[in-house]
mmCIF file of C-alpha atoms in Angstrom:
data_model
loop_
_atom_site.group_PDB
_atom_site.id
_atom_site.type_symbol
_atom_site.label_atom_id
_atom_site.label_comp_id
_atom_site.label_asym_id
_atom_site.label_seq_id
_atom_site.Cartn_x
_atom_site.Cartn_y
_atom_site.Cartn_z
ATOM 1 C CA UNK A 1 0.000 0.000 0.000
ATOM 2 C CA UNK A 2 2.836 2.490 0.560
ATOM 3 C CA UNK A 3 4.589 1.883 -2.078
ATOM 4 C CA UNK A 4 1.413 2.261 -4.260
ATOM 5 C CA UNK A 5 1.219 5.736 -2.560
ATOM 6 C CA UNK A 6 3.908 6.790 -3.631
ATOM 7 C CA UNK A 7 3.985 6.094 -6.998
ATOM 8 C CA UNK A 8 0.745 7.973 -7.598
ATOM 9 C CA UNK A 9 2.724 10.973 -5.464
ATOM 10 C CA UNK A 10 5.217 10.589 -8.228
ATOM 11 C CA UNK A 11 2.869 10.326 -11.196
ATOM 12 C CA UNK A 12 0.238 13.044 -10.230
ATOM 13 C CA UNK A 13 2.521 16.046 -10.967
ATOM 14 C CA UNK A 14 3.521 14.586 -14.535
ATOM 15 C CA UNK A 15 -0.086 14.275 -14.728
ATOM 16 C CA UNK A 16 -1.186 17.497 -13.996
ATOM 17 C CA UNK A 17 0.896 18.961 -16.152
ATOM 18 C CA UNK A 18 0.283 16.858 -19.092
ATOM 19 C CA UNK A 19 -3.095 18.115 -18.570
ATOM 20 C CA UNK A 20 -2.595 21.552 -18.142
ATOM 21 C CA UNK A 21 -0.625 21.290 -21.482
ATOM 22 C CA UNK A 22 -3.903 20.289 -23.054
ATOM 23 C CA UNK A 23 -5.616 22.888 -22.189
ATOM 24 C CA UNK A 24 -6.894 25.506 -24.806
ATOM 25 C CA UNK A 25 -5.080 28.756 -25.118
ATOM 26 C CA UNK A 26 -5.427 31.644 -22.465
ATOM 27 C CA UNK A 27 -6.630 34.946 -23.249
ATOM 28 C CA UNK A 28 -5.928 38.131 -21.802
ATOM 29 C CA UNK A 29 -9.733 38.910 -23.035
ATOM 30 C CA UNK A 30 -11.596 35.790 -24.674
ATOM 31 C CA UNK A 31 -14.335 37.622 -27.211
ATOM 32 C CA UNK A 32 -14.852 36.634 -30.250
ATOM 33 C CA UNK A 33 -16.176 40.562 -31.177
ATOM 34 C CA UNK A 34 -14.996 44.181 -29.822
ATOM 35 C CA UNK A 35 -16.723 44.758 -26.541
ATOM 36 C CA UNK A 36 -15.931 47.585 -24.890
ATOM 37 C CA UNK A 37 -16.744 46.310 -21.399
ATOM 38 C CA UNK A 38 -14.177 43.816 -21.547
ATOM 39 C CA UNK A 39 -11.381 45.188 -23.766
ATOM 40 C CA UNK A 40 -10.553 48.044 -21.583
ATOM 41 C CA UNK A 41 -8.622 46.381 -18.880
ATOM 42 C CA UNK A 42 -6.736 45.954 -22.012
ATOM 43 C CA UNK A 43 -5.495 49.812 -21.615
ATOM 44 C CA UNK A 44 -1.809 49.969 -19.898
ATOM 45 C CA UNK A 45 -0.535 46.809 -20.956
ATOM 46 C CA UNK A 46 1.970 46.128 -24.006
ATOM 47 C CA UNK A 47 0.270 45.104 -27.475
ATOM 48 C CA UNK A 48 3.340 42.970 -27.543
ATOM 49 C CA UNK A 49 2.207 40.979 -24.492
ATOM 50 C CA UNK A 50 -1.216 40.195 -24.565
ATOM 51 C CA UNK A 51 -2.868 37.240 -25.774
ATOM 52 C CA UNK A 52 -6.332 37.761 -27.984
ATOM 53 C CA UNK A 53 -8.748 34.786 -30.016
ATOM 54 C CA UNK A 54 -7.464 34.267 -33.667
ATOM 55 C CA UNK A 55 -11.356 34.755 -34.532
ATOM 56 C CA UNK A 56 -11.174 38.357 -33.158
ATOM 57 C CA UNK A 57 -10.753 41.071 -35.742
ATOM 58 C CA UNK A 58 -8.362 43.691 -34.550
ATOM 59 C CA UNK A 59 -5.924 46.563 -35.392
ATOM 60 C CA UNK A 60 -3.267 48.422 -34.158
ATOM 61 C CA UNK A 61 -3.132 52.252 -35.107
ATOM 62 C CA UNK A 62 -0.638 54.862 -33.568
ATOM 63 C CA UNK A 63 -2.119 56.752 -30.941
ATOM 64 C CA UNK A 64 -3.112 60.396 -32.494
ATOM 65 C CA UNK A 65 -3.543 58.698 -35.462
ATOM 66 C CA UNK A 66 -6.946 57.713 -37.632
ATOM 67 C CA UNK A 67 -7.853 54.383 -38.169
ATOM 68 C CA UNK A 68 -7.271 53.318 -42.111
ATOM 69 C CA UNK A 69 -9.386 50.528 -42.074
ATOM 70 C CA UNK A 70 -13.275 51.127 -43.008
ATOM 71 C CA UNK A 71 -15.247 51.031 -39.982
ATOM 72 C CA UNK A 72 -16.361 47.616 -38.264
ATOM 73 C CA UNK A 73 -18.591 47.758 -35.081
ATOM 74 C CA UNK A 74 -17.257 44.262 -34.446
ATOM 75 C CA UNK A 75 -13.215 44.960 -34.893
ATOM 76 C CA UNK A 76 -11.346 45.833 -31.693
ATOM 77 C CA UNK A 77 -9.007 49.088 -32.636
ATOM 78 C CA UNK A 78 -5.980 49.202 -29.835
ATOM 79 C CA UNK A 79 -4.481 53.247 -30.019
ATOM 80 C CA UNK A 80 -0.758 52.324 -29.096
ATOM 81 C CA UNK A 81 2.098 54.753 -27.905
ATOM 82 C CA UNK A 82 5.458 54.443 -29.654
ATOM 83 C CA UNK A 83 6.483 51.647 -27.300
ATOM 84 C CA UNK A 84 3.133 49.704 -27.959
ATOM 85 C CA UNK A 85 1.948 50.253 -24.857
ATOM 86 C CA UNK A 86 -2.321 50.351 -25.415
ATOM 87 C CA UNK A 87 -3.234 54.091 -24.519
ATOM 88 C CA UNK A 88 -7.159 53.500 -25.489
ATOM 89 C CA UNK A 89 -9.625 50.966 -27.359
ATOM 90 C CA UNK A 90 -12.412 51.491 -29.498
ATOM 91 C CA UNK A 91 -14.637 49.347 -31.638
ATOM 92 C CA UNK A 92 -14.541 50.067 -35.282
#
């Protein structure tokens, strides 16, 4: 019995992780469209650092700048600072 105890004290960590490697993607904000409410926590973090869905229409445009893309109600437009830090969101 103890020696059964601790080979499933030994095999539950690889097994945990081998799980947790399964495990879908993590997003900083999981939508599929722009919304608002969510994607501001968004502002004052790095474009280069967060993680969005594949499925989620986005841009990046310099901050003081207009967006060149024709509007979409659904895209999420990130207004970066030089150093790609997210100053403001919008949808469009």
């Amino acid at each position: 019995m103890q020696i059964m105890n601790r080979t499933m004290a030994c095999a539950l960590p690889g097994l945990l992780l081998t799980l947790a490697a399964c495990a879908g993607p993590s997003y900083d904000v999981n939508a599929q469209r722009c919304d608002l409410s969510k994607h501001r926590a968004l502002v004052g973090q790095n474009v280069g650092g967060i993680t969005l869905p594949p499925s989620l229409r986005k841009q990046e445009v310099q901050f003081g700048s207009r967006p060149q893309m024709a509007n979409d109600p659904s895209r999420l437009t990130m207004f970066v600072d030089a150093k790609g830090w997210i100053v403001q969101v919008a949808c469009g």
